[in-house]
Amino acid sequence: MTKEKIEEIRQDFPILEEKIYNKPLIYFDNGATTQKPRCVVEKIEFSYYHQNSNIHRGVHYLSQKATEAHEAARSKVARFLGASKREEIIFTRGTTEAINLVAFSFGEAFCKAGDEVIISVMEHHSNIVPWQMLCERKGMTLRVIPMNEKGELKLDVLQTLMNERTKIISVTHVSNVLGTINPVKEIIRMAHEKNIPVLIDGAQAVPHIHVDVQDLDADFYVFSGHKIYAPTGIGVLYGKEKWLNAIPPYQGGGEMIQTVTFEKTTYNELPFKFEAGTPDYIGSAALAQALEYVEGIGIQNIAEYEHELTKYAELRLKEIEGMRFFGTSNEKSAVVSFLVGNIHPYDIGMLLDKLGIAVRTGHHCAQPLSDALGIPGTVRASFAFYNTKEEIDLFIEALKRVVMMLN
Ligand code: PLP
């Protein structure tokens, strides 16, 4: 993408004009959450001002309009992920809720004492803890795929971990710490050879690379709206129809029922069976708007530009003495995690903040990964398509100053 194009894109994000301690904001914390373009915020405003009413139940105009928007958003997400049916898209609060849903409902239907779940060493806590809770509830065992020194999963070990007790594998598409793009298509192929279903945590993938759930043959695929320029509070669970039909509801309440008597309740069909209560229909409409915005730029253009930014950042970071990178796979997304000498990452983050630069420090909700690396955490710069090489230059200059002070 040209410089002019990026400048044009930046105009869509008012927050990028903010001054932090009187310095221009440089926002490199996109892995945690992305900033919102005007069209997404305006969509929220439009929805509340012009078509706000509770959905599905109403016969009146506004309720029908709101319902149409929510269901159109579902179709939009289905197309975005390459799902074969819109009923395979369940709206959740985010990645975390989507994984908890599967861990609970799949666990209820298919798991028993002695069974096993496989995750990987580089998972976010939200793809660890729900499985641990399932294991505790049922008396099961959690197995972990290790990685090599570049931050790539060891698929030969995965091969040995899978057995007749393995009920499900849940791995991240892209590591939020290392940036590694895992070979999830290959992992799914290996698992399916043994009839094991796979959940892919796409929280860090969908904002950066093209995803097609049918091409991957994923059984479940989850992501959060707020990491792809949509508001907080809305996310997605994609599930193959056969699995969603085979597992029980996660929560009970309005919307998810067909009939209720005090003796027995029958459940609604997909996708409503998994959407108990009033869904975030304003959020779903805004998510659809965000996906449209991303498609307008082009996910391939985004992937290429962010790759260029990441390579440039890595190149310039190497100028700093004592630089140690974490995550050096050839297949990497827009994340650079590093430490400098023995300086604590928190100190670097604090001082960069005073210079207007937002990076994230610590274990990034992947504490077992930090433990495996034997470090207290990292400094993480994560990029979006509105970032520029000029911002990276300012970041490097600032980092050099910070390192000098801390040394
Ligand atoms: N999985 C990964 C890889 C993440 O990076 C994150 C958030 O950082 C999550 C899951 C959790 O997402 P959320 O907090 O939006 O549910």
GROMACS .gro file of C-alpha atoms and ligand atoms in nm:
model
  423
    1MET     CA    1   0.000   0.000   0.000
    2THR     CA    2   0.125   0.349  -0.083
    3LYS     CA    3   0.209   0.616   0.172
    4GLU     CA    4  -0.086   0.817   0.045
    5LYS     CA    5  -0.319   0.524   0.101
    6ILE     CA    6  -0.196   0.480   0.459
    7GLU     CA    7  -0.241   0.853   0.523
    8GLU     CA    8  -0.595   0.825   0.390
    9ILE     CA    9  -0.661   0.524   0.615
   10ARG     CA   10  -0.523   0.707   0.918
   11GLN     CA   11  -0.782   0.980   0.866
   12ASP     CA   12  -1.047   0.716   0.938
   13PHE     CA   13  -0.911   0.667   1.293
   14PRO     CA   14  -0.960   0.987   1.496
   15ILE     CA   15  -0.776   0.847   1.799
   16LEU     CA   16  -0.450   0.847   1.604
   17GLU     CA   17  -0.460   1.229   1.634
   18GLU     CA   18  -0.444   1.209   2.015
   19LYS     CA   19  -0.153   1.351   2.208
   20ILE     CA   20  -0.019   1.147   2.500
   21TYR     CA   21   0.180   1.360   2.750
   22ASN     CA   22   0.190   1.619   2.470
   23LYS     CA   23   0.348   1.372   2.229
   24PRO     CA   24   0.180   1.224   1.923
   25LEU     CA   25   0.035   0.883   2.004
   26ILE     CA   26   0.218   0.587   1.855
   27TYR     CA   27  -0.011   0.292   1.905
   28PHE     CA   28   0.170  -0.042   1.887
   29ASP     CA   29  -0.068  -0.240   2.108
   30ASN     CA   30  -0.296  -0.369   1.836
   31GLY     CA   31  -0.261  -0.728   1.955
   32ALA     CA   32  -0.448  -0.629   2.271
   33THR     CA   33  -0.714  -0.433   2.088
   34THR     CA   34  -0.737  -0.232   1.769
   35GLN     CA   35  -0.857   0.124   1.727
   36LYS     CA   36  -1.193   0.186   1.563
   37PRO     CA   37  -1.255   0.354   1.231
   38ARG     CA   38  -1.514   0.629   1.209
   39CYS     CA   39  -1.754   0.406   1.010
   40VAL     CA   40  -1.773   0.152   1.294
   41VAL     CA   41  -1.842   0.415   1.560
   42GLU     CA   42  -2.095   0.579   1.330
   43LYS     CA   43  -2.264   0.244   1.279
   44ILE     CA   44  -2.311   0.213   1.655
   45GLU     CA   45  -2.451   0.563   1.671
   46PHE     CA   46  -2.680   0.499   1.373
   47SER     CA   47  -2.807   0.174   1.522
   48TYR     CA   48  -2.894   0.334   1.855
   49TYR     CA   49  -3.044   0.646   1.700
   50HIS     CA   50  -3.240   0.483   1.418
   51GLN     CA   51  -3.300   0.113   1.463
   52ASN     CA   52  -3.270   0.016   1.825
   53SER     CA   53  -3.517  -0.241   1.947
   54ASN     CA   54  -3.485  -0.590   2.088
   55ILE     CA   55  -3.457  -0.845   1.811
   56HIS     CA   56  -3.639  -1.161   1.699
   57ARG     CA   57  -3.948  -1.116   1.916
   58GLY     CA   58  -4.099  -0.801   1.773
   59VAL     CA   59  -4.364  -0.760   1.509
   60HIS     CA   60  -4.302  -0.389   1.485
   61TYR     CA   61  -4.086  -0.201   1.237
   62LEU     CA   62  -3.787  -0.119   1.458
   63SER     CA   63  -3.756  -0.469   1.594
   64GLN     CA   64  -3.764  -0.609   1.244
   65LYS     CA   65  -3.498  -0.363   1.129
   66ALA     CA   66  -3.273  -0.454   1.421
   67THR     CA   67  -3.331  -0.825   1.359
   68GLU     CA   68  -3.244  -0.784   0.991
   69ALA     CA   69  -2.920  -0.605   1.084
   70HIS     CA   70  -2.821  -0.878   1.332
   71GLU     CA   71  -2.896  -1.159   1.089
   72ALA     CA   72  -2.727  -0.975   0.800
   73ALA     CA   73  -2.422  -0.947   1.025
   74ARG     CA   74  -2.429  -1.323   1.074
   75SER     CA   75  -2.431  -1.373   0.696
   76LYS     CA   76  -2.145  -1.125   0.663
   77VAL     CA   77  -1.935  -1.314   0.918
   78ALA     CA   78  -2.016  -1.644   0.747
   79ARG     CA   79  -1.890  -1.509   0.413
   80PHE     CA   80  -1.585  -1.351   0.578
   81LEU     CA   81  -1.483  -1.686   0.731
   82GLY     CA   82  -1.586  -1.893   0.431
   83ALA     CA   83  -1.846  -2.086   0.634
   84SER     CA   84  -2.086  -2.294   0.430
   85LYS     CA   85  -2.392  -2.191   0.632
   86ARG     CA   86  -2.488  -1.880   0.826
   87GLU     CA   87  -2.633  -2.107   1.099
   88GLU     CA   88  -2.278  -2.213   1.178
   89ILE     CA   89  -2.202  -1.864   1.310
   90ILE     CA   90  -2.276  -1.805   1.680
   91PHE     CA   91  -2.230  -1.459   1.827
   92THR     CA   92  -2.049  -1.456   2.160
   93ARG     CA   93  -1.888  -1.188   2.374
   94GLY     CA   94  -1.551  -1.273   2.226
   95THR     CA   95  -1.288  -1.542   2.183
   96THR     CA   96  -1.287  -1.625   2.554
   97GLU     CA   97  -1.659  -1.688   2.572
   98ALA     CA   98  -1.652  -1.889   2.249
   99ILE     CA   99  -1.381  -2.121   2.383
  100ASN     CA  100  -1.562  -2.157   2.716
  101LEU     CA  101  -1.877  -2.248   2.525
  102VAL     CA  102  -1.705  -2.527   2.334
  103ALA     CA  103  -1.507  -2.651   2.635
  104PHE     CA  104  -1.829  -2.677   2.834
  105SER     CA  105  -2.076  -2.803   2.574
  106PHE     CA  106  -1.838  -3.033   2.385
  107GLY     CA  107  -1.713  -3.159   2.722
  108GLU     CA  108  -2.067  -3.237   2.837
  109ALA     CA  109  -2.144  -3.431   2.520
  110PHE     CA  110  -1.824  -3.616   2.447
  111CYS     CA  111  -1.582  -3.623   2.741
  112LYS     CA  112  -1.539  -3.851   3.040
  113ALA     CA  113  -1.281  -3.939   3.304
  114GLY     CA  114  -0.954  -4.057   3.153
  115ASP     CA  115  -0.999  -3.862   2.827
  116GLU     CA  116  -0.742  -3.610   2.706
  117VAL     CA  117  -0.735  -3.262   2.551
  118ILE     CA  118  -0.437  -3.129   2.356
  119ILE     CA  119  -0.341  -2.760   2.350
  120SER     CA  120  -0.005  -2.597   2.278
  121VAL     CA  121   0.262  -2.427   2.485
  122MET     CA  122   0.193  -2.090   2.321
  123GLU     CA  123  -0.176  -2.059   2.411
  124HIS     CA  124  -0.340  -1.751   2.557
  125HIS     CA  125  -0.491  -1.815   2.901
  126SER     CA  126  -0.834  -1.820   2.739
  127ASN     CA  127  -0.732  -2.128   2.543
  128ILE     CA  128  -0.582  -2.295   2.851
  129VAL     CA  129  -0.806  -2.233   3.149
  130PRO     CA  130  -1.143  -2.344   3.000
  131TRP     CA  131  -0.980  -2.678   2.907
  132GLN     CA  132  -0.821  -2.708   3.250
  133MET     CA  133  -1.164  -2.647   3.403
  134LEU     CA  134  -1.308  -2.921   3.181
  135CYS     CA  135  -1.026  -3.155   3.285
  136GLU     CA  136  -1.091  -3.085   3.653
  137ARG     CA  137  -1.464  -3.131   3.611
  138LYS     CA  138  -1.436  -3.462   3.431
  139GLY     CA  139  -1.109  -3.608   3.559
  140MET     CA  140  -0.929  -3.565   3.228
  141THR     CA  141  -0.570  -3.484   3.133
  142LEU     CA  142  -0.436  -3.181   2.949
  143ARG     CA  143  -0.150  -3.249   2.704
  144VAL     CA  144   0.070  -2.975   2.562
  145ILE     CA  145   0.243  -2.948   2.222
  146PRO     CA  146   0.593  -2.803   2.278
  147MET     CA  147   0.777  -2.567   2.042
  148ASN     CA  148   1.130  -2.528   1.904
  149GLU     CA  149   1.365  -2.235   1.968
  150LYS     CA  150   1.213  -2.035   1.680
  151GLY     CA  151   0.870  -2.056   1.840
  152GLU     CA  152   0.728  -2.318   1.604
  153LEU     CA  153   0.512  -2.605   1.724
  154LYS     CA  154   0.669  -2.951   1.715
  155LEU     CA  155   0.427  -3.145   1.499
  156ASP     CA  156   0.626  -3.467   1.540
  157VAL     CA  157   0.551  -3.448   1.912
  158LEU     CA  158   0.185  -3.375   1.840
  159GLN     CA  159   0.180  -3.698   1.642
  160THR     CA  160   0.290  -3.888   1.951
  161LEU     CA  161   0.047  -3.705   2.183
  162MET     CA  162  -0.265  -3.804   1.987
  163ASN     CA  163  -0.423  -4.130   2.093
  164GLU     CA  164  -0.766  -4.292   2.133
  165ARG     CA  165  -0.824  -4.092   2.454
  166THR     CA  166  -0.774  -3.756   2.277
  167LYS     CA  167  -1.115  -3.592   2.248
  168ILE     CA  168  -1.027  -3.253   2.104
  169ILE     CA  169  -0.727  -3.037   2.007
  170SER     CA  170  -0.738  -2.661   2.061
  171VAL     CA  171  -0.458  -2.444   1.924
  172THR     CA  172  -0.401  -2.085   1.831
  173HIS     CA  173  -0.375  -1.986   1.466
  174VAL     CA  174  -0.135  -1.701   1.545
  175SER     CA  175   0.055  -1.661   1.873
  176ASN     CA  176  -0.017  -1.328   2.044
  177VAL     CA  177   0.335  -1.328   2.192
  178LEU     CA  178   0.558  -1.483   1.926
  179GLY     CA  179   0.360  -1.391   1.617
  180THR     CA  180   0.407  -1.744   1.483
  181ILE     CA  181   0.148  -1.841   1.224
  182ASN     CA  182   0.091  -2.205   1.311
  183PRO     CA  183   0.038  -2.462   1.034
  184VAL     CA  184  -0.319  -2.518   1.148
  185LYS     CA  185  -0.431  -2.676   0.821
  186GLU     CA  186  -0.166  -2.945   0.869
  187ILE     CA  187  -0.256  -2.985   1.238
  188ILE     CA  188  -0.623  -3.031   1.145
  189ARG     CA  189  -0.530  -3.282   0.873
  190MET     CA  190  -0.323  -3.482   1.122
  191ALA     CA  191  -0.601  -3.473   1.382
  192HIS     CA  192  -0.873  -3.571   1.136
  193GLU     CA  193  -0.672  -3.876   1.035
  194LYS     CA  194  -0.742  -3.990   1.389
  195ASN     CA  195  -1.100  -3.853   1.393
  196ILE     CA  196  -1.012  -3.585   1.647
  197PRO     CA  197  -1.190  -3.249   1.607
  198VAL     CA  198  -0.992  -2.924   1.627
  199LEU     CA  199  -1.074  -2.579   1.760
  200ILE     CA  200  -0.867  -2.292   1.623
  201ASP     CA  201  -0.826  -1.971   1.825
  202GLY     CA  202  -0.825  -1.712   1.549
  203ALA     CA  203  -0.812  -1.402   1.774
  204GLN     CA  204  -0.475  -1.293   1.633
  205ALA     CA  205  -0.526  -1.434   1.285
  206VAL     CA  206  -0.842  -1.284   1.134
  207PRO     CA  207  -0.722  -0.921   1.161
  208HIS     CA  208  -0.404  -1.004   0.970
  209ILE     CA  209  -0.438  -1.299   0.732
  210HIS     CA  210  -0.699  -1.455   0.508
  211VAL     CA  211  -0.897  -1.728   0.685
  212ASP     CA  212  -1.121  -1.984   0.519
  213VAL     CA  213  -1.267  -2.228   0.769
  214GLN     CA  214  -1.374  -2.473   0.500
  215ASP     CA  215  -1.031  -2.475   0.339
  216LEU     CA  216  -0.876  -2.532   0.684
  217ASP     CA  217  -1.149  -2.789   0.758
  218ALA     CA  218  -1.165  -2.646   1.114
  219ASP     CA  219  -1.432  -2.795   1.337
  220PHE     CA  220  -1.451  -2.480   1.548
  221TYR     CA  221  -1.295  -2.139   1.479
  222VAL     CA  222  -1.325  -1.842   1.715
  223PHE     CA  223  -1.233  -1.475   1.716
  224SER     CA  224  -1.301  -1.140   1.892
  225GLY     CA  225  -1.452  -0.838   1.720
  226HIS     CA  226  -1.244  -0.583   1.909
  227LYS     CA  227  -0.919  -0.716   1.763
  228ILE     CA  228  -1.051  -0.659   1.412
  229TYR     CA  229  -1.161  -0.294   1.442
  230ALA     CA  230  -1.507  -0.375   1.582
  231PRO     CA  231  -1.633  -0.288   1.930
  232THR     CA  232  -1.566  -0.483   2.247
  233GLY     CA  233  -1.829  -0.729   2.364
  234ILE     CA  234  -1.892  -0.908   2.035
  235GLY     CA  235  -1.716  -1.215   1.904
  236VAL     CA  236  -1.772  -1.522   1.697
  237LEU     CA  237  -1.783  -1.897   1.729
  238TYR     CA  238  -1.786  -2.082   1.400
  239GLY     CA  239  -1.872  -2.449   1.437
  240LYS     CA  240  -1.945  -2.717   1.184
  241GLU     CA  241  -2.317  -2.779   1.185
  242LYS     CA  242  -2.272  -3.144   1.281
  243TRP     CA  243  -2.083  -3.048   1.597
  244LEU     CA  244  -2.314  -2.762   1.695
  245ASN     CA  245  -2.610  -2.995   1.659
  246ALA     CA  246  -2.438  -3.264   1.863
  247ILE     CA  247  -2.350  -3.054   2.169
  248PRO     CA  248  -2.591  -2.914   2.429
  249PRO     CA  249  -2.659  -2.543   2.490
  250TYR     CA  250  -2.407  -2.351   2.699
  251GLN     CA  251  -2.648  -2.113   2.873
  252GLY     CA  252  -3.022  -2.125   2.927
  253GLY     CA  253  -3.260  -1.833   2.889
  254GLY     CA  254  -3.471  -1.647   2.637
  255GLU     CA  255  -3.413  -1.696   2.263
  256MET     CA  256  -3.249  -2.037   2.294
  257ILE     CA  257  -3.573  -2.225   2.358
  258GLN     CA  258  -3.846  -2.371   2.141
  259THR     CA  259  -4.096  -2.451   2.416
  260VAL     CA  260  -4.078  -2.417   2.793
  261THR     CA  261  -4.294  -2.588   3.052
  262PHE     CA  262  -4.203  -2.646   3.415
  263GLU     CA  263  -4.155  -3.011   3.328
  264LYS     CA  264  -3.935  -2.976   3.020
  265THR     CA  265  -3.775  -2.731   2.780
  266THR     CA  266  -3.696  -2.799   2.418
  267TYR     CA  267  -3.422  -2.603   2.252
  268ASN     CA  268  -3.424  -2.375   1.952
  269GLU     CA  269  -3.247  -2.462   1.629
  270LEU     CA  270  -2.907  -2.328   1.523
  271PRO     CA  271  -2.776  -2.070   1.574
  272PHE     CA  272  -3.024  -1.952   1.839
  273LYS     CA  273  -2.968  -2.257   2.060
  274PHE     CA  274  -2.638  -2.097   2.162
  275GLU     CA  275  -2.752  -1.736   2.192
  276ALA     CA  276  -2.938  -1.719   2.522
  277GLY     CA  277  -3.069  -1.378   2.621
  278THR     CA  278  -3.062  -1.053   2.428
  279PRO     CA  279  -2.761  -1.070   2.201
  280ASP     CA  280  -2.536  -0.773   2.131
  281TYR     CA  281  -2.720  -0.684   1.812
  282ILE     CA  282  -2.566  -0.338   1.803
  283GLY     CA  283  -2.223  -0.499   1.831
  284SER     CA  284  -2.295  -0.753   1.558
  285ALA     CA  285  -2.398  -0.478   1.316
  286ALA     CA  286  -2.081  -0.285   1.402
  287LEU     CA  287  -1.873  -0.601   1.356
  288ALA     CA  288  -2.020  -0.646   1.008
  289GLN     CA  289  -1.926  -0.285   0.933
  290ALA     CA  290  -1.570  -0.345   1.056
  291LEU     CA  291  -1.535  -0.656   0.838
  292GLU     CA  292  -1.658  -0.457   0.541
  293TYR     CA  293  -1.401  -0.190   0.617
  294VAL     CA  294  -1.123  -0.450   0.634
  295GLU     CA  295  -1.239  -0.606   0.309
  296GLY     CA  296  -1.243  -0.261   0.152
  297ILE     CA  297  -0.869  -0.232   0.219
  298GLY     CA  298  -0.817  -0.596   0.125
  299ILE     CA  299  -0.688  -0.861   0.365
  300GLN     CA  300  -0.405  -0.947   0.123
  301ASN     CA  301  -0.296  -0.581   0.110
  302ILE     CA  302  -0.312  -0.571   0.489
  303ALA     CA  303  -0.106  -0.890   0.525
  304GLU     CA  304   0.163  -0.764   0.285
  305TYR     CA  305   0.187  -0.417   0.435
  306GLU     CA  306   0.198  -0.543   0.794
  307HIS     CA  307   0.465  -0.797   0.695
  308GLU     CA  308   0.673  -0.512   0.554
  309LEU     CA  309   0.627  -0.314   0.879
  310THR     CA  310   0.722  -0.613   1.094
  311LYS     CA  311   1.036  -0.689   0.891
  312TYR     CA  312   1.135  -0.322   0.908
  313ALA     CA  313   1.083  -0.312   1.286
  314GLU     CA  314   1.292  -0.628   1.332
  315LEU     CA  315   1.569  -0.487   1.116
  316ARG     CA  316   1.583  -0.160   1.307
  317LEU     CA  317   1.552  -0.325   1.649
  318LYS     CA  318   1.870  -0.519   1.571
  319GLU     CA  319   2.058  -0.187   1.597
  320ILE     CA  320   2.007  -0.203   1.973
  321GLU     CA  321   2.276  -0.381   2.171
  322GLY     CA  322   2.153  -0.673   2.380
  323MET     CA  323   1.838  -0.719   2.167
  324ARG     CA  324   1.679  -1.063   2.208
  325PHE     CA  325   1.381  -1.160   1.993
  326PHE     CA  326   1.118  -1.415   2.093
  327GLY     CA  327   0.946  -1.573   1.796
  328THR     CA  328   1.164  -1.597   1.486
  329SER     CA  329   0.960  -1.829   1.269
  330ASN     CA  330   0.955  -1.760   0.896
  331GLU     CA  331   0.577  -1.766   0.919
  332LYS     CA  332   0.507  -1.462   1.134
  333SER     CA  333   0.230  -1.212   1.179
  334ALA     CA  334   0.253  -0.846   1.284
  335VAL     CA  335   0.409  -0.895   1.627
  336VAL     CA  336   0.760  -0.829   1.757
  337SER     CA  337   0.840  -0.952   2.107
  338PHE     CA  338   1.175  -0.871   2.260
  339LEU     CA  339   1.393  -0.805   2.563
  340VAL     CA  340   1.701  -0.587   2.588
  341GLY     CA  341   1.984  -0.723   2.801
  342ASN     CA  342   1.860  -0.775   3.153
  343ILE     CA  343   1.624  -0.480   3.159
  344HIS     CA  344   1.279  -0.567   3.291
  345PRO     CA  345   1.017  -0.533   3.017
  346TYR     CA  346   0.791  -0.333   3.246
  347ASP     CA  347   1.054  -0.059   3.285
  348ILE     CA  348   1.087  -0.027   2.908
  349GLY     CA  349   0.711  -0.010   2.863
  350MET     CA  350   0.670   0.254   3.136
  351LEU     CA  351   0.932   0.484   2.988
  352LEU     CA  352   0.811   0.437   2.629
  353ASP     CA  353   0.466   0.537   2.751
  354LYS     CA  354   0.605   0.868   2.875
  355LEU     CA  355   0.721   0.926   2.519
  356GLY     CA  356   0.373   0.861   2.380
  357ILE     CA  357   0.441   0.507   2.265
  358ALA     CA  358   0.196   0.232   2.360
  359VAL     CA  359   0.349  -0.115   2.372
  360ARG     CA  360   0.248  -0.405   2.594
  361THR     CA  361   0.476  -0.565   2.849
  362GLY     CA  362   0.456  -0.877   3.061
  363HIS     CA  363   0.342  -1.230   2.993
  364HIS     CA  364   0.058  -1.122   2.760
  365CYS     CA  365  -0.185  -1.368   2.921
  366ALA     CA  366   0.037  -1.656   2.819
  367GLN     CA  367   0.220  -1.721   3.144
  368PRO     CA  368   0.310  -2.084   3.069
  369LEU     CA  369   0.483  -1.962   2.752
  370SER     CA  370   0.694  -1.712   2.950
  371ASP     CA  371   0.775  -1.992   3.194
  372ALA     CA  372   0.880  -2.220   2.906
  373LEU     CA  373   1.107  -1.944   2.775
  374GLY     CA  374   1.239  -1.877   3.126
  375ILE     CA  375   1.166  -1.504   3.107
  376PRO     CA  376   0.945  -1.265   3.307
  377GLY     CA  377   0.769  -1.160   2.989
  378THR     CA  378   0.857  -0.947   2.688
  379VAL     CA  379   0.804  -0.606   2.540
  380ARG     CA  380   0.558  -0.653   2.257
  381ALA     CA  381   0.499  -0.419   1.966
  382SER     CA  382   0.204  -0.530   1.755
  383PHE     CA  383   0.113  -0.353   1.436
  384ALA     CA  384  -0.195  -0.265   1.236
  385PHE     CA  385  -0.232  -0.132   0.882
  386TYR     CA  386  -0.257   0.225   1.011
  387ASN     CA  387   0.096   0.213   1.152
  388THR     CA  388   0.387   0.353   0.954
  389LYS     CA  389   0.762   0.313   0.911
  390GLU     CA  390   0.799   0.670   1.041
  391GLU     CA  391   0.633   0.560   1.366
  392ILE     CA  392   0.876   0.267   1.385
  393ASP     CA  393   1.167   0.510   1.340
  394LEU     CA  394   1.038   0.724   1.627
  395PHE     CA  395   0.989   0.411   1.836
  396ILE     CA  396   1.350   0.301   1.773
  397GLU     CA  397   1.487   0.642   1.866
  398ALA     CA  398   1.274   0.641   2.182
  399LEU     CA  399   1.377   0.287   2.269
  400LYS     CA  400   1.745   0.377   2.230
  401ARG     CA  401   1.698   0.661   2.477
  402VAL     CA  402   1.508   0.440   2.720
  403VAL     CA  403   1.771   0.164   2.703
  404MET     CA  404   2.047   0.417   2.765
  405MET     CA  405   1.865   0.549   3.072
  406LEU     CA  406   1.796   0.202   3.211
  407ASN     CA  407   2.149   0.077   3.151
  408PLP     N1  408  -0.660  -1.579   2.218
  408PLP     C1  409  -0.559  -1.502   2.177
  408PLP     C2  410  -0.452  -1.562   2.089
  408PLP     C3  411  -0.553  -1.370   2.215
  408PLP     O1  412  -0.452  -1.293   2.175
  408PLP     C4  413  -0.655  -1.317   2.298
  408PLP     C5  414  -0.649  -1.177   2.345
  408PLP     O2  415  -0.546  -1.119   2.357
  408PLP     C6  416  -0.759  -1.400   2.337
  408PLP     C7  417  -0.757  -1.531   2.296
  408PLP     C8  418  -0.870  -1.352   2.424
  408PLP     O3  419  -0.951  -1.264   2.355
  408PLP     P1  420  -1.070  -1.189   2.429
  408PLP     O4  421  -1.013  -1.129   2.553
  408PLP     O5  422  -1.114  -1.086   2.330
  408PLP     O6  423  -1.176  -1.289   2.456
   0.00000   0.00000   0.00000
